mmCIF file of C-alpha atoms in Angstrom:
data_model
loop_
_atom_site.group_PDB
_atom_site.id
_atom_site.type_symbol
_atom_site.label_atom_id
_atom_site.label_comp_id
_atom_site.label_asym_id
_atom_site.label_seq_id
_atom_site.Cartn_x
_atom_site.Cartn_y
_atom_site.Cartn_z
ATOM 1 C CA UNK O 56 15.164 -16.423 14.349
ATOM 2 C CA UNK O 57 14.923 -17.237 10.975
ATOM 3 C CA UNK O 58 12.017 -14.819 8.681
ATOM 4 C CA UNK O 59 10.535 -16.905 5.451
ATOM 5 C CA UNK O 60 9.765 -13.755 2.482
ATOM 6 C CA UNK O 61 8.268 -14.929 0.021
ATOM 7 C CA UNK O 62 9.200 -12.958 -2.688
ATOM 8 C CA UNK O 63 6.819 -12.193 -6.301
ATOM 9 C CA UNK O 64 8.235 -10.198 -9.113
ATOM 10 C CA UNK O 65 5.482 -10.034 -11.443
ATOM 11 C CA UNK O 66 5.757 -8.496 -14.533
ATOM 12 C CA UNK O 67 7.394 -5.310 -16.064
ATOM 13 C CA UNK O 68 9.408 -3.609 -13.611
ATOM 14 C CA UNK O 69 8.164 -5.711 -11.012
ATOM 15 C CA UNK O 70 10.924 -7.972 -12.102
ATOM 16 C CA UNK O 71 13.620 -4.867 -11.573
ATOM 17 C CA UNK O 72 12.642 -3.374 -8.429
ATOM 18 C CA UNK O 73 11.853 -6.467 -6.242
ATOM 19 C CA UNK O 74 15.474 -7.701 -6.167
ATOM 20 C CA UNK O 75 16.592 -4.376 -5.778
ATOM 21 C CA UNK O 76 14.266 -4.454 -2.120
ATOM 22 C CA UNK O 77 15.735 -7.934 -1.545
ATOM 23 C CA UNK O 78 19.332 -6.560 -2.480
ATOM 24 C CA UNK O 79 18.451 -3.911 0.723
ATOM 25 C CA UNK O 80 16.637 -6.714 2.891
ATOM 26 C CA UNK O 81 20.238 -8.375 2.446
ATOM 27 C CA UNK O 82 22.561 -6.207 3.155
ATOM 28 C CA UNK O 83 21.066 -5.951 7.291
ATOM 29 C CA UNK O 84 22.320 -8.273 9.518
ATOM 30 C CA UNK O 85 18.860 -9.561 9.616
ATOM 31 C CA UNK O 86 18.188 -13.564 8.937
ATOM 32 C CA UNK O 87 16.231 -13.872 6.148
ATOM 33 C CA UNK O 88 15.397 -16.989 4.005
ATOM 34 C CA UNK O 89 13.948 -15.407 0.358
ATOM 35 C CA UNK O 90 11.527 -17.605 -1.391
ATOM 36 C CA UNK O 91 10.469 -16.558 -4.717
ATOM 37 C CA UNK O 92 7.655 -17.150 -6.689
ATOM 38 C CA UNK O 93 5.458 -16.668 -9.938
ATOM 39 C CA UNK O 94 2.482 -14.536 -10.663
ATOM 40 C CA UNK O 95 1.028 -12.026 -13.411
ATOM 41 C CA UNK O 96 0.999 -12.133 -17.242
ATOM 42 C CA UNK O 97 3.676 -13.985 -17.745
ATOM 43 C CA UNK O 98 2.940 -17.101 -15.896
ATOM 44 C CA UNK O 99 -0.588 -16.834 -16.694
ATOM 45 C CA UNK O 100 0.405 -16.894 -20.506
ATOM 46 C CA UNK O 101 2.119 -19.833 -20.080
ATOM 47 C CA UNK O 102 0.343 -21.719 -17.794
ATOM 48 C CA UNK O 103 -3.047 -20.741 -18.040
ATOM 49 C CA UNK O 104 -3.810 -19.385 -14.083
ATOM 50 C CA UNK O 105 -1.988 -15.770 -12.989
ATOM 51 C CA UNK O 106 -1.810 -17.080 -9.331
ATOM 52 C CA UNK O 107 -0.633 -20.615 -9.398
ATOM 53 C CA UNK O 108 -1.561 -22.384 -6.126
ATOM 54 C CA UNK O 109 2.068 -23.040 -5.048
ATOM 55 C CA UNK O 110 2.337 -18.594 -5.261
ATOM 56 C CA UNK O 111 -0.839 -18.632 -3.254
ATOM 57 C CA UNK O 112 -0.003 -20.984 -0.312
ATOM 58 C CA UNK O 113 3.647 -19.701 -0.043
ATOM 59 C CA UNK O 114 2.229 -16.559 0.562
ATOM 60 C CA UNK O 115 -0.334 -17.682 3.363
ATOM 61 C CA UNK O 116 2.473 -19.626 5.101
ATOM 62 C CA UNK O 117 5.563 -17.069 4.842
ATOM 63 C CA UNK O 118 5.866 -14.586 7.699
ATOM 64 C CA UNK O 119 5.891 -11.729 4.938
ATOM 65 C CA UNK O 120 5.360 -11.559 1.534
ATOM 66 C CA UNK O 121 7.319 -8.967 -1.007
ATOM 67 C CA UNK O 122 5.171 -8.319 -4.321
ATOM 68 C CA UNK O 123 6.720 -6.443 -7.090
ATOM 69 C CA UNK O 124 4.042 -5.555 -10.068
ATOM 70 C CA UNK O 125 1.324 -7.290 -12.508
ATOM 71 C CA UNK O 126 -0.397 -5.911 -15.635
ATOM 72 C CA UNK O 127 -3.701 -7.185 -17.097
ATOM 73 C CA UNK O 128 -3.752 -9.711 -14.737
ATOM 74 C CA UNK O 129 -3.400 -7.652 -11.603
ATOM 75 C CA UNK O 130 -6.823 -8.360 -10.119
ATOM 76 C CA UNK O 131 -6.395 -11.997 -10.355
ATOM 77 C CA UNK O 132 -2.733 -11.541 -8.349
ATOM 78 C CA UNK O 133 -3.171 -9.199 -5.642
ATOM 79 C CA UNK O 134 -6.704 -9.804 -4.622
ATOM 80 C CA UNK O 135 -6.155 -13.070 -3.898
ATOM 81 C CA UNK O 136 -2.756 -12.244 -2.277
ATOM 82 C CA UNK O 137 -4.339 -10.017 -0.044
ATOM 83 C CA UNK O 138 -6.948 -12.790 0.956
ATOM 84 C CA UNK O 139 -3.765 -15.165 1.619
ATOM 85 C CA UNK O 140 -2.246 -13.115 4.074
ATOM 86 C CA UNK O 141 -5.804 -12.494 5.540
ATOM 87 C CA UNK O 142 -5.108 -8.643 4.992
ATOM 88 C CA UNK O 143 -7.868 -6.495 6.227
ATOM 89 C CA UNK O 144 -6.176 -2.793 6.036
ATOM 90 C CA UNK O 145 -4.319 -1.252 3.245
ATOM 91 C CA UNK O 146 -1.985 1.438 4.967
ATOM 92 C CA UNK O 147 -0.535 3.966 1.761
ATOM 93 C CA UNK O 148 1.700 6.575 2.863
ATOM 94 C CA UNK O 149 1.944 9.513 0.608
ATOM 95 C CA UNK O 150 5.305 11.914 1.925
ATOM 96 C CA UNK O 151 6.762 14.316 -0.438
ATOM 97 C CA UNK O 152 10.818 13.836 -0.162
ATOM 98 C CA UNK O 153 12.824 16.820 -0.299
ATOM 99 C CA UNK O 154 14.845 17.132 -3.154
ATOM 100 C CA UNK O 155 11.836 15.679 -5.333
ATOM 101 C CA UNK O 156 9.638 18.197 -8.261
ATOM 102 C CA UNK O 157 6.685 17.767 -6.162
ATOM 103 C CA UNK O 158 2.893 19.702 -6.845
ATOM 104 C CA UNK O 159 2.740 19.828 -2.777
ATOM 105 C CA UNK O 160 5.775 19.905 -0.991
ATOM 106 C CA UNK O 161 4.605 19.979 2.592
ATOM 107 C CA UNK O 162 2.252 16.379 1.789
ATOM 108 C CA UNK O 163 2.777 13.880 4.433
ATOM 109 C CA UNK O 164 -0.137 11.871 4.961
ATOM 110 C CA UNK O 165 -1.074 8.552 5.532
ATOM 111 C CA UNK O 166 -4.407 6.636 4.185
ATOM 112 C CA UNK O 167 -5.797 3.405 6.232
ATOM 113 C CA UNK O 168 -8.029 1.999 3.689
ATOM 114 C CA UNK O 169 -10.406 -0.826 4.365
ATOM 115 C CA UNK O 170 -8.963 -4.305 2.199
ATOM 116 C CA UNK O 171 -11.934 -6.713 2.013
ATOM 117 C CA UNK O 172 -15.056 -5.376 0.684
ATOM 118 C CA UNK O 173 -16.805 -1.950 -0.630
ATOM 119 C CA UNK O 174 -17.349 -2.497 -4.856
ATOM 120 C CA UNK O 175 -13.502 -4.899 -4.582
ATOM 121 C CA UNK O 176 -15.737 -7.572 -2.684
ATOM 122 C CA UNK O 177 -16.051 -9.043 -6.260
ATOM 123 C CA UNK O 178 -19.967 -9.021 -6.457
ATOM 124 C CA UNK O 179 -20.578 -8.513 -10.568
ATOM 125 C CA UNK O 180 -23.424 -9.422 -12.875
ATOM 126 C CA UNK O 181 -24.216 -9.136 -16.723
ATOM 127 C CA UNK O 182 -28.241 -9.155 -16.706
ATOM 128 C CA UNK O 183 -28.789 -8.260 -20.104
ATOM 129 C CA UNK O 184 -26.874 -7.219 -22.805
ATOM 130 C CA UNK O 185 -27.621 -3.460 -21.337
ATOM 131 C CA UNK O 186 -27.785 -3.937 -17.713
ATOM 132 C CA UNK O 187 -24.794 -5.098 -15.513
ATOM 133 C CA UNK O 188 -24.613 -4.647 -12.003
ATOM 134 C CA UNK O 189 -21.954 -4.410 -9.058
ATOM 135 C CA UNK O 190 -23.120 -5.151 -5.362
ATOM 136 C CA UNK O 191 -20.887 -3.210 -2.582
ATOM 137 C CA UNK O 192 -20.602 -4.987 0.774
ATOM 138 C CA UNK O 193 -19.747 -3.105 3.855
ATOM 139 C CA UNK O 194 -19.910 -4.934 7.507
ATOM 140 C CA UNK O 195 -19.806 -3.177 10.541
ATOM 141 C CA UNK O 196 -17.261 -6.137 11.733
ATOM 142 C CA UNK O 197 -14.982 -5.397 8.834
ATOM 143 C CA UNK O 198 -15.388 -1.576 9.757
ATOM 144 C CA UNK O 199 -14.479 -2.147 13.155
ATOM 145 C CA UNK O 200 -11.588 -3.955 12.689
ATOM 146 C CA UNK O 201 -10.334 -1.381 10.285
ATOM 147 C CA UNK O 202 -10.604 0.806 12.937
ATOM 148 C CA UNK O 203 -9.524 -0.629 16.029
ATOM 149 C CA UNK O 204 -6.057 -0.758 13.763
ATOM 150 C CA UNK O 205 -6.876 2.758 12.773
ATOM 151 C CA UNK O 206 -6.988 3.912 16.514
ATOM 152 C CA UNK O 207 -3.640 1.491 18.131
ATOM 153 C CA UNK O 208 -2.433 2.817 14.640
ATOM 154 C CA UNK O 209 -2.226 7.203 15.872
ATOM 155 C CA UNK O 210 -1.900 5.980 19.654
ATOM 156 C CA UNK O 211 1.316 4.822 18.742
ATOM 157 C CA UNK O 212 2.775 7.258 16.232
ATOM 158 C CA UNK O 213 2.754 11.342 16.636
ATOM 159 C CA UNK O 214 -0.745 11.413 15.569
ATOM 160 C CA UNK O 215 -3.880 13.045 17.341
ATOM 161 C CA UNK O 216 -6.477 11.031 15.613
ATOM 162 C CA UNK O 217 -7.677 10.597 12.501
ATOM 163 C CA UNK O 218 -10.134 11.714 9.236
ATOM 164 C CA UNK O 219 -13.174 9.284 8.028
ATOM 165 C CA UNK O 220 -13.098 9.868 4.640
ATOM 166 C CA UNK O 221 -16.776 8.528 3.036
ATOM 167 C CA UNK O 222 -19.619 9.408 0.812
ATOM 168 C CA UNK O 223 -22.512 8.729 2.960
ATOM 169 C CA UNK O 224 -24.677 11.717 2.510
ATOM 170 C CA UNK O 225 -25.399 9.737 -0.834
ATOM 171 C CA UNK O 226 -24.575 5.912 0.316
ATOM 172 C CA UNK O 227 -26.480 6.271 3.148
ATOM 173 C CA UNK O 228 -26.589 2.569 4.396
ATOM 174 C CA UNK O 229 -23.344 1.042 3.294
ATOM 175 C CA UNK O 230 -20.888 4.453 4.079
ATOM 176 C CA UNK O 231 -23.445 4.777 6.703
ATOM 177 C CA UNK O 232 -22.365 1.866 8.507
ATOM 178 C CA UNK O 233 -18.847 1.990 7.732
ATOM 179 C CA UNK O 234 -18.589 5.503 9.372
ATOM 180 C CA UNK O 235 -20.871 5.016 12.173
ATOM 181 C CA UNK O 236 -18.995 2.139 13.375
ATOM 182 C CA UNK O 237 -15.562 3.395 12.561
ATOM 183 C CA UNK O 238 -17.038 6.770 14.522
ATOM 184 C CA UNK O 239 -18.212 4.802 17.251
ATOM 185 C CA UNK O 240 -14.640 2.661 17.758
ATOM 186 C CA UNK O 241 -12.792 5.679 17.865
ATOM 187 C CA UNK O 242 -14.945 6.965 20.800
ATOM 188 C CA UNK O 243 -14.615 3.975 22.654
ATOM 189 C CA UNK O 244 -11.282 4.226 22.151
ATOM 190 C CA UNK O 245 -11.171 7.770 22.979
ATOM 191 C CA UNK O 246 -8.900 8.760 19.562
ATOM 192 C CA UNK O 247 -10.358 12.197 18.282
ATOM 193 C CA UNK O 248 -11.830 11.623 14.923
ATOM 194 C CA UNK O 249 -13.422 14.330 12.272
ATOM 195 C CA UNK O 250 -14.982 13.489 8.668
ATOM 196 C CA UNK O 251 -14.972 14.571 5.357
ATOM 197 C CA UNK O 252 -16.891 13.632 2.249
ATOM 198 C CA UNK O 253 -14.713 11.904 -0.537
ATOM 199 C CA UNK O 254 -15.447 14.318 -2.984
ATOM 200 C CA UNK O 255 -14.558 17.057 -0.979
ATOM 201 C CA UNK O 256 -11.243 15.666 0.426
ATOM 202 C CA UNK O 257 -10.377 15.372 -3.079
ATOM 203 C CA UNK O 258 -10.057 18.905 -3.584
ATOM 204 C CA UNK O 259 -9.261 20.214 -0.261
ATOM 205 C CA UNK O 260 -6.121 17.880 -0.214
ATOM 206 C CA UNK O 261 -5.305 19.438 -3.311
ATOM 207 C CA UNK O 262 -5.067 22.982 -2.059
ATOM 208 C CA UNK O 263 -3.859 21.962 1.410
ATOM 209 C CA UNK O 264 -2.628 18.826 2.571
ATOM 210 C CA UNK O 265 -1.251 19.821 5.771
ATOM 211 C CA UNK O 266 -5.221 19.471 6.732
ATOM 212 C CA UNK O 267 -5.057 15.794 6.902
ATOM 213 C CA UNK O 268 -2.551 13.427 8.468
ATOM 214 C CA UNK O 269 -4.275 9.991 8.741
ATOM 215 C CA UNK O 270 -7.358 9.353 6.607
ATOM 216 C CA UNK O 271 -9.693 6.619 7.458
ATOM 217 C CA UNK O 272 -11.766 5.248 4.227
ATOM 218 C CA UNK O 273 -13.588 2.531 2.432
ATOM 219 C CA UNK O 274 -11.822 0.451 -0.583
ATOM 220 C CA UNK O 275 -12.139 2.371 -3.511
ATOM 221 C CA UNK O 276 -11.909 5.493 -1.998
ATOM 222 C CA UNK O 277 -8.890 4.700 -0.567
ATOM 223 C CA UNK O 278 -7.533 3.707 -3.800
ATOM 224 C CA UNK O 279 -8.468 6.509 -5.526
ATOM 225 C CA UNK O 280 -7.760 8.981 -3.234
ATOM 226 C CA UNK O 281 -4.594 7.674 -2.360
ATOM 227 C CA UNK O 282 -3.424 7.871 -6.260
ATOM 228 C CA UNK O 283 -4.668 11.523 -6.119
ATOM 229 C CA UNK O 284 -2.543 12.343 -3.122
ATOM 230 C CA UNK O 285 0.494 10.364 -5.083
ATOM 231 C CA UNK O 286 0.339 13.028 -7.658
ATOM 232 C CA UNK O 287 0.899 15.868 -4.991
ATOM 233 C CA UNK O 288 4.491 14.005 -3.790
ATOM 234 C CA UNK O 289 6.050 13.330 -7.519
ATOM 235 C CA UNK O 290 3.923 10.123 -8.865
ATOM 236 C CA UNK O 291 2.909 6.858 -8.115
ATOM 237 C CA UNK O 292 6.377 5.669 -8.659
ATOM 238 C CA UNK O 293 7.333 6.964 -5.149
ATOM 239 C CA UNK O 294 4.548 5.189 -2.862
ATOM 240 C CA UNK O 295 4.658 2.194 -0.901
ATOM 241 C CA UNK O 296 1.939 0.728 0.522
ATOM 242 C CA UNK O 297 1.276 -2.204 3.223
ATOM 243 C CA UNK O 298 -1.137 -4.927 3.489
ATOM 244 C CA UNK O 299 -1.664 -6.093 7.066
ATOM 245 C CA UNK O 300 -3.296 -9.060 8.018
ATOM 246 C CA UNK O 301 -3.504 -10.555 12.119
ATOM 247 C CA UNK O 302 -0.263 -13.092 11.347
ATOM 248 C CA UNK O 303 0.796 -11.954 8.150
ATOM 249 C CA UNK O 304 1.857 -9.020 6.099
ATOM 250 C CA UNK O 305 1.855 -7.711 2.027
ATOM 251 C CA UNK O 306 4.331 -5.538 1.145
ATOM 252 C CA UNK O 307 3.855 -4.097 -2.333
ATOM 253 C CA UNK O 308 5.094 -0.512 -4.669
ATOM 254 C CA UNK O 309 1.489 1.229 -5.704
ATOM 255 C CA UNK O 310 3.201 1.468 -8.830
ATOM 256 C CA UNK O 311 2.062 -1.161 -11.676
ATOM 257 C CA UNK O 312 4.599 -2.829 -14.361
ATOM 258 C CA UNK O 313 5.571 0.746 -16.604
ATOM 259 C CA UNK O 314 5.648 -1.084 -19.860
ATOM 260 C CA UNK O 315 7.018 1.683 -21.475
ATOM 261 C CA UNK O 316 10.374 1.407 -19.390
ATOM 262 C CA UNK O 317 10.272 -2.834 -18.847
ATOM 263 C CA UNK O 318 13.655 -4.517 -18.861
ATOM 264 C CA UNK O 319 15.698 -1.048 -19.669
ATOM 265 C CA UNK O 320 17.280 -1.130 -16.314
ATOM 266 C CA UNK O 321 15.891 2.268 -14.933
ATOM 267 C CA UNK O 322 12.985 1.564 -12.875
ATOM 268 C CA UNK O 323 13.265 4.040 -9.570
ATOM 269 C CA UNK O 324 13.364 1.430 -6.798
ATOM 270 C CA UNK O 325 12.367 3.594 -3.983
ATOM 271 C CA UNK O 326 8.821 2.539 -3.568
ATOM 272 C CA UNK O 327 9.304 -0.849 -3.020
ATOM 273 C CA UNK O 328 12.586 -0.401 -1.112
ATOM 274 C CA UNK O 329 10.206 1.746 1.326
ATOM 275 C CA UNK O 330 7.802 -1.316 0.868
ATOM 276 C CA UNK O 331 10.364 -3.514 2.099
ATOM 277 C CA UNK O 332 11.254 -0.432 5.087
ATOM 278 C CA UNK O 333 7.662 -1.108 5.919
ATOM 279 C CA UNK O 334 8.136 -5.092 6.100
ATOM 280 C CA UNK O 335 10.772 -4.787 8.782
ATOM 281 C CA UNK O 336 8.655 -2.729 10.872
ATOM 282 C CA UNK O 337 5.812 -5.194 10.686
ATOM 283 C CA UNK O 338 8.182 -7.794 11.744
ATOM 284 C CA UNK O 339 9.315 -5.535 14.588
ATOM 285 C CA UNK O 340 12.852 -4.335 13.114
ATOM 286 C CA UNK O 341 12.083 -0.719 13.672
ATOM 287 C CA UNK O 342 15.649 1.006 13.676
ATOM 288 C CA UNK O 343 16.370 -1.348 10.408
ATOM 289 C CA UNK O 344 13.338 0.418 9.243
ATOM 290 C CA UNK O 345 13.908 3.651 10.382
ATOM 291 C CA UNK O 346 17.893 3.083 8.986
ATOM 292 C CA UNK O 347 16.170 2.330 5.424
ATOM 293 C CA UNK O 348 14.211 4.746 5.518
ATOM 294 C CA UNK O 349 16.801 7.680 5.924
ATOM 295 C CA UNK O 350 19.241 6.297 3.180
ATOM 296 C CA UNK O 351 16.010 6.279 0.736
ATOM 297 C CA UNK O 352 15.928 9.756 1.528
ATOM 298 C CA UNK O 353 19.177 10.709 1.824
ATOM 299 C CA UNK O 354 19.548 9.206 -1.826
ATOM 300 C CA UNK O 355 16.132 10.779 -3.135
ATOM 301 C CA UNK O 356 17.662 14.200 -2.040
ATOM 302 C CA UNK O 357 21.208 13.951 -2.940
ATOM 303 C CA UNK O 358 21.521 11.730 -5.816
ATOM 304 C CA UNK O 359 21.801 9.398 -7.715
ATOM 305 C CA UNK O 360 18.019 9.499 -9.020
ATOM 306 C CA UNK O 361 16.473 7.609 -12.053
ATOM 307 C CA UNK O 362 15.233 9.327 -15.156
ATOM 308 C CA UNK O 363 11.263 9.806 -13.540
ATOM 309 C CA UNK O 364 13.545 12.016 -11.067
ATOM 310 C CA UNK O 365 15.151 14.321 -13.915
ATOM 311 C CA UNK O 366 18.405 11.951 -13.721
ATOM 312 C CA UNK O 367 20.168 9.332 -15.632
ATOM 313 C CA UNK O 368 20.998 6.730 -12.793
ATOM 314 C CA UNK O 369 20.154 2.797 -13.271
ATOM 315 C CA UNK O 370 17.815 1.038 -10.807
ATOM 316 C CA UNK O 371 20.990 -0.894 -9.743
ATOM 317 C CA UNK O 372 22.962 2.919 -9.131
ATOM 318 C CA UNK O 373 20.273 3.871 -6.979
ATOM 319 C CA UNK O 374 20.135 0.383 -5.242
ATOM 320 C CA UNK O 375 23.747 0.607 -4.237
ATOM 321 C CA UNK O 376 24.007 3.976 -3.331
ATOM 322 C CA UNK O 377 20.847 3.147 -0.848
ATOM 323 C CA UNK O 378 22.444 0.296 0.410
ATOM 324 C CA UNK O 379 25.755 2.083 0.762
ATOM 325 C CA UNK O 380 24.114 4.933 3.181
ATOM 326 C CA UNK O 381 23.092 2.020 5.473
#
C-alpha cells in the first residue's frame, strides 16, 4: 500500500530539517510517495497568500502531512493546516534524552492539548482605538472528543490516567466546561484522572516533573505549558509534536524557522525526525517508529550532535548517522 506525505518546508530551517525527516522516512522499506509543497514567508512574499490553496487541499487529501517551520506568517500556515487535516488534539511530548545538558533530567511527559478553540478559535475585534477584544470558545463536544482520545490514549500506553490542566477557579464557565466534561469522560471511561491549576503546574513541573506523565489542557495552555516543559529537556529544538485528526494526521518540530542559523547547514534535525517517528505510528508502523526512535537516541547520546548540543556536526552528519543506526 502506497502512503501520499505531503511534505511543507516552510521557511528558515524548516527548509533543512524536513528533508532530513524525509531522508529517514526513505531509508525504511516503507512505500512512500513524497509530495511537496509551499507555505510561509517566502511564498507569501511572492505570491501574496502564505497558504496557497493547492498547499491546503494536498494536505486535506494526503494520508499524512510533514510540516517543517514558518516565521511571521506562521498563524496563517499552521492554523489552517490543522483545520485541513481536521486535527482536533495536539499531542507534545517533552522527554529529556540522556546524554543532553538538560534543567530536569528525569522529564518525560506528554501534553494532549485541545486544537480547535480556547483564545486560537480566531474570535478578535478592534472597538476603538483603546479597546480590542478576544472571544474564547470552549464546547463541551470539542472537550469530549479531546478526551475520549485522551482516555484510548493512557489505556493503550503504560499510563494510569491522566492530569486536567485548567484555570477554572477564575474561567469559571469556559475551563468550567472544558474540565467538567473532560472529568466526566474519563469516569465513564473509568481512566483515573486528577487536576491542577495552570499556574500552579507551571511551577510544580518545574521543581518536579516526575509528578505528571500525561497532561490534559485547553489551547493556549497547552502551548504554553508545553514550551515551559521544553526548557526542562534542552529547548524547543528537541520537541516534536503531533496533530491528529479522525482520517488524517500533522506532523510538525515545535521549533519555528531559527533565523539566526537559516541556510548554515546546522539545524539539529531531531525534532522533526521524531515528528516523522510519530507519523509512522499514526499510520500504524510501530516497530519503524519505535526503530527511529532508538537511533534518535542512540545518536543524541553518543554523537554526532549539532552546535545547540555543544558539538560541531552538520544537520546532514546527524541525518546519516540516524539513518545509519537503523
Amino acid at each position: 500500500m502506497t502512503h501520499e506525505i505531503a511534505v511543507v518546508p516552510g521557511d528558515g530551517i524548516g527548509r533543512e530539517v524536513t528533508p532530513a525527516a524525509v531522508d529517514v522516512l526513505s531509508a525504511l522499506e516503507i512505500d512512500f510517495e513524497f509530495v511537496e509543497a509551499d507555505a510561509g514567508d517566502a511564498v507569501a512574499e511572492e505570491t501574496g497568500e502564505a497558504l496557497p490553496q493547492e498547499t491546503y487541499d494536498l494536505a486535506a487529501s494526503a494520508d499524512a502531512t510533514l510540516f517543517g517551520a514558518a516565521g511571521e506568517t506562521a498563524a496563517d500556515v499552521i492554523l489552517p493546516l490543522r483545520e485541513a487535516v481536521d486535527s482536533f488534539v495536539n499531542v507534545r511530548p517533552a522527554k529529556a534524552y540522556p546524554g543532553i545538558d538538560a534543567v530536569r533530567p528525569e522529564t518525560d511527559l506528554v501534553f494532549l492539548r485541545e486544537n480547535t478553540e480556547g483564545v486560537y478559535a480566531g474570535h478578535e475585534d478592534r472597538l476603538t482605538e483603546d479597546v480590542a477584544t478576544l472571544t474564547r470558545v470552549v464546547t463541551q463536544s470539542a472537550s469530549r472528543q479531546l478526551a475520549e482520545f485522551a482516555c484510548e490514549y493512557v489505556s493503550e500506553g503504560d499510563h494510569d490516567g491522566f492530569t486536567i490542566a485548567h484555570k477554572a477557579n477564575v474561567m469559571r464557565e469556559t475551563d468550567g466546561v472544558f474540565r467538567d466534561t473532560v472529568a466526566a469522560v474519563a469516569d465513564e471511561n473509568g481512566v483515573e484522572t486528577d487536576e491542577v491549576l495552570m499556574d500552579a503546574f507551571a511551577t510544580r513541573i518545574c521543581l518536579d516533573p516526575t509528578q505528571f506523565d500525561v497532561v490534559v489542557c485547553p489551547n493556549l495552555a497547552g502551548d504554553v505549558l508545553s514550551d515551559l516543559a521544553a526548557g526542562l529537556v534542552g529547548g524547543l529544538g528537541l520537541l516534536p509534536s503531533a496533530n491528529v485528526g479522525p482520517e488524517r494526521g500533522l506532523f510538525e518540530p515545535v521549533h519555528g524557522t531559527a533565523p539566526d542559523i537559516a541556510g548554515e547547514g546546522v539545524a539539529n534535525p531531531a525534532a522533526t525526525i521524531v515528528s516523522a517517528a510519530m507519523l509512522l505510528e499514526y499510520l500504524g508502523y510501530d516497530e519503524e517508529s519505535d526503530a527511529v526512535h532508538e537511533a534518535v537516541e542512540s545518536t543524541l547520546e553518543n554523537g554526532p550532535r549539532t552546535p545547540d548540543l555543544g558539538g560541531d556536526a552538520s544537520t546532514e552528519d546527524v541525518t546519516n548517522a540516524i539513518i545509519d543506526r537503523l
